[in-house]
Amino acid sequence: MEEYSYFDEDPKKGWGFILAMAALMLFTVMGFGIDLDEYLQHDYLNIPEWYFFMIFSIDALMAVSIVLMFFYRKIGMFAFPALLILHFFMHNYYLSTFLYTDVTNLFLFTGFGMLAIIPKWKFFR
């Protein structure tokens, strides 16, 4: 059967793909900065130590999943939104904070990220 290609794409990463990944990384680093700020104030906010071990691990895994997406790995595509939603719900449940960086990051992933990723999906392994 003949394969139909709706996108005339090659495996070369264009500026749209690179900028989408950079935007995702920027907002992930911003979320890490918020977590770091809360860690520095954990005595005043009465946040347990185990929470920061968990949240910093999630931050690191989110950054790793963006790098995996950049190198065309499907595991990064599935891990990033799952970790992002987990990060958002942990902040919302344990600290009662609504993180706009997480919401913006999810918007970037579903909007601009998918516009850059879907045409290159056949190159993901």
C-alpha positions as YAML, in Angstrom:
chain: A
units: angstrom
residues:
- id: 1
  name: MET
  ca: [0.00, 0.00, 0.00]
- id: 2
  name: GLU
  ca: [1.26, 3.45, -0.85]
- id: 3
  name: GLU
  ca: [2.23, 5.68, 2.05]
- id: 4
  name: TYR
  ca: [0.67, 9.14, 2.04]
- id: 5
  name: SER
  ca: [2.61, 12.02, 3.50]
- id: 6
  name: TYR
  ca: [0.63, 15.11, 4.42]
- id: 7
  name: PHE
  ca: [3.76, 16.94, 5.49]
- id: 8
  name: ASP
  ca: [6.73, 17.48, 3.25]
- id: 9
  name: GLU
  ca: [9.17, 17.26, 6.14]
- id: 10
  name: ASP
  ca: [12.69, 16.10, 6.65]
- id: 11
  name: PRO
  ca: [14.39, 15.12, 9.92]
- id: 12
  name: LYS
  ca: [16.27, 18.43, 10.03]
- id: 13
  name: LYS
  ca: [15.18, 20.58, 12.97]
- id: 14
  name: GLY
  ca: [13.92, 23.95, 11.77]
- id: 15
  name: TRP
  ca: [13.61, 27.20, 13.69]
- id: 16
  name: GLY
  ca: [9.98, 26.51, 14.58]
- id: 17
  name: PHE
  ca: [10.87, 23.22, 16.23]
- id: 18
  name: ILE
  ca: [13.87, 24.70, 18.06]
- id: 19
  name: LEU
  ca: [11.89, 27.72, 19.29]
- id: 20
  name: ALA
  ca: [9.02, 25.51, 20.49]
- id: 21
  name: MET
  ca: [11.44, 23.36, 22.50]
- id: 22
  name: ALA
  ca: [13.18, 26.49, 23.85]
- id: 23
  name: ALA
  ca: [9.84, 27.96, 24.97]
- id: 24
  name: LEU
  ca: [8.95, 24.71, 26.75]
- id: 25
  name: MET
  ca: [12.34, 24.69, 28.46]
- id: 26
  name: LEU
  ca: [12.01, 28.37, 29.45]
- id: 27
  name: PHE
  ca: [8.72, 27.84, 31.25]
- id: 28
  name: THR
  ca: [10.00, 24.64, 32.83]
- id: 29
  name: VAL
  ca: [12.99, 26.55, 34.22]
- id: 30
  name: MET
  ca: [10.61, 29.27, 35.43]
- id: 31
  name: GLY
  ca: [8.62, 26.60, 37.31]
- id: 32
  name: PHE
  ca: [11.89, 25.35, 38.80]
- id: 33
  name: GLY
  ca: [12.61, 28.92, 39.96]
- id: 34
  name: ILE
  ca: [9.26, 29.08, 41.71]
- id: 35
  name: ASP
  ca: [9.98, 25.76, 43.41]
- id: 36
  name: LEU
  ca: [13.40, 27.02, 44.47]
- id: 37
  name: ASP
  ca: [11.87, 30.18, 45.90]
- id: 38
  name: GLU
  ca: [9.39, 28.11, 47.91]
- id: 39
  name: TYR
  ca: [12.21, 25.90, 49.13]
- id: 40
  name: LEU
  ca: [14.11, 28.92, 50.41]
- id: 41
  name: GLN
  ca: [10.99, 29.93, 52.36]
- id: 42
  name: HIS
  ca: [9.96, 26.46, 53.54]
- id: 43
  name: ASP
  ca: [10.47, 27.32, 57.23]
- id: 44
  name: TYR
  ca: [7.99, 30.18, 57.00]
- id: 45
  name: LEU
  ca: [5.53, 28.31, 54.81]
- id: 46
  name: ASN
  ca: [5.67, 25.04, 56.84]
- id: 47
  name: ILE
  ca: [6.34, 22.85, 53.82]
- id: 48
  name: PRO
  ca: [7.76, 19.37, 54.54]
- id: 49
  name: GLU
  ca: [11.20, 18.46, 53.20]
- id: 50
  name: TRP
  ca: [9.97, 15.39, 51.29]
- id: 51
  name: TYR
  ca: [7.80, 17.63, 49.12]
- id: 52
  name: PHE
  ca: [10.83, 19.39, 47.68]
- id: 53
  name: PHE
  ca: [12.57, 16.13, 46.91]
- id: 54
  name: MET
  ca: [9.51, 15.12, 44.90]
- id: 55
  name: ILE
  ca: [8.94, 18.44, 43.15]
- id: 56
  name: PHE
  ca: [12.60, 18.95, 42.18]
- id: 57
  name: SER
  ca: [12.67, 15.39, 40.82]
- id: 58
  name: ILE
  ca: [9.63, 16.17, 38.69]
- id: 59
  name: ASP
  ca: [11.28, 19.41, 37.49]
- id: 60
  name: ALA
  ca: [14.41, 17.52, 36.47]
- id: 61
  name: LEU
  ca: [12.40, 14.82, 34.68]
- id: 62
  name: MET
  ca: [10.45, 17.49, 32.81]
- id: 63
  name: ALA
  ca: [13.69, 19.03, 31.56]
- id: 64
  name: VAL
  ca: [14.99, 15.60, 30.55]
- id: 65
  name: SER
  ca: [11.77, 14.87, 28.66]
- id: 66
  name: ILE
  ca: [12.15, 18.12, 26.68]
- id: 67
  name: VAL
  ca: [15.68, 17.08, 25.74]
- id: 68
  name: LEU
  ca: [14.33, 13.67, 24.71]
- id: 69
  name: MET
  ca: [11.71, 15.37, 22.53]
- id: 70
  name: PHE
  ca: [14.44, 17.45, 20.92]
- id: 71
  name: PHE
  ca: [16.25, 14.23, 19.98]
- id: 72
  name: TYR
  ca: [13.04, 12.67, 18.58]
- id: 73
  name: ARG
  ca: [12.23, 10.23, 21.39]
- id: 74
  name: LYS
  ca: [8.58, 9.32, 21.88]
- id: 75
  name: ILE
  ca: [9.00, 8.72, 25.62]
- id: 76
  name: GLY
  ca: [9.62, 12.44, 26.04]
- id: 77
  name: MET
  ca: [6.36, 13.20, 24.24]
- id: 78
  name: PHE
  ca: [4.37, 11.11, 26.66]
- id: 79
  name: ALA
  ca: [6.34, 11.90, 29.82]
- id: 80
  name: PHE
  ca: [6.33, 15.68, 29.53]
- id: 81
  name: PRO
  ca: [2.57, 16.33, 29.72]
- id: 82
  name: ALA
  ca: [2.14, 13.69, 32.43]
- id: 83
  name: LEU
  ca: [4.90, 15.23, 34.55]
- id: 84
  name: LEU
  ca: [3.61, 18.74, 33.90]
- id: 85
  name: ILE
  ca: [0.11, 17.84, 35.08]
- id: 86
  name: LEU
  ca: [1.57, 16.06, 38.12]
- id: 87
  name: HIS
  ca: [3.64, 19.16, 38.93]
- id: 88
  name: PHE
  ca: [0.55, 21.38, 38.63]
- id: 89
  name: PHE
  ca: [-1.61, 19.15, 40.83]
- id: 90
  name: MET
  ca: [1.09, 18.78, 43.50]
- id: 91
  name: HIS
  ca: [1.33, 22.56, 43.80]
- id: 92
  name: ASN
  ca: [-2.43, 22.89, 43.81]
- id: 93
  name: TYR
  ca: [-3.00, 20.14, 46.40]
- id: 94
  name: TYR
  ca: [-0.11, 20.60, 48.82]
- id: 95
  name: LEU
  ca: [0.45, 24.36, 48.62]
- id: 96
  name: SER
  ca: [-2.91, 25.60, 47.29]
- id: 97
  name: THR
  ca: [-1.12, 27.56, 44.58]
- id: 98
  name: PHE
  ca: [-2.25, 27.86, 40.99]
- id: 99
  name: LEU
  ca: [0.85, 28.00, 38.83]
- id: 100
  name: TYR
  ca: [0.40, 30.02, 35.68]
- id: 101
  name: THR
  ca: [3.78, 28.82, 34.46]
- id: 102
  name: ASP
  ca: [2.44, 25.26, 34.34]
- id: 103
  name: VAL
  ca: [-0.75, 26.33, 32.58]
- id: 104
  name: THR
  ca: [1.25, 28.37, 30.06]
- id: 105
  name: ASN
  ca: [3.65, 25.48, 29.56]
- id: 106
  name: LEU
  ca: [0.74, 23.13, 28.89]
- id: 107
  name: PHE
  ca: [-0.69, 25.64, 26.42]
- id: 108
  name: LEU
  ca: [2.68, 25.91, 24.68]
- id: 109
  name: PHE
  ca: [2.95, 22.12, 24.51]
- id: 110
  name: THR
  ca: [-0.52, 21.60, 23.06]
- id: 111
  name: GLY
  ca: [-0.41, 24.65, 20.83]
- id: 112
  name: PHE
  ca: [2.96, 25.61, 19.44]
- id: 113
  name: GLY
  ca: [4.74, 22.43, 20.47]
- id: 114
  name: MET
  ca: [2.33, 20.17, 18.66]
- id: 115
  name: LEU
  ca: [2.44, 22.38, 15.55]
- id: 116
  name: ALA
  ca: [6.16, 21.76, 15.48]
- id: 117
  name: ILE
  ca: [6.04, 18.11, 16.59]
- id: 118
  name: ILE
  ca: [3.19, 16.57, 14.58]
- id: 119
  name: PRO
  ca: [4.85, 17.11, 11.19]
- id: 120
  name: LYS
  ca: [8.00, 15.41, 12.52]
- id: 121
  name: TRP
  ca: [6.22, 12.53, 14.27]
- id: 122
  name: LYS
  ca: [7.41, 9.93, 11.77]
- id: 123
  name: PHE
  ca: [11.02, 10.68, 12.79]
- id: 124
  name: PHE
  ca: [10.35, 9.96, 16.49]
- id: 125
  name: ARG
  ca: [11.62, 6.62, 17.78]
...
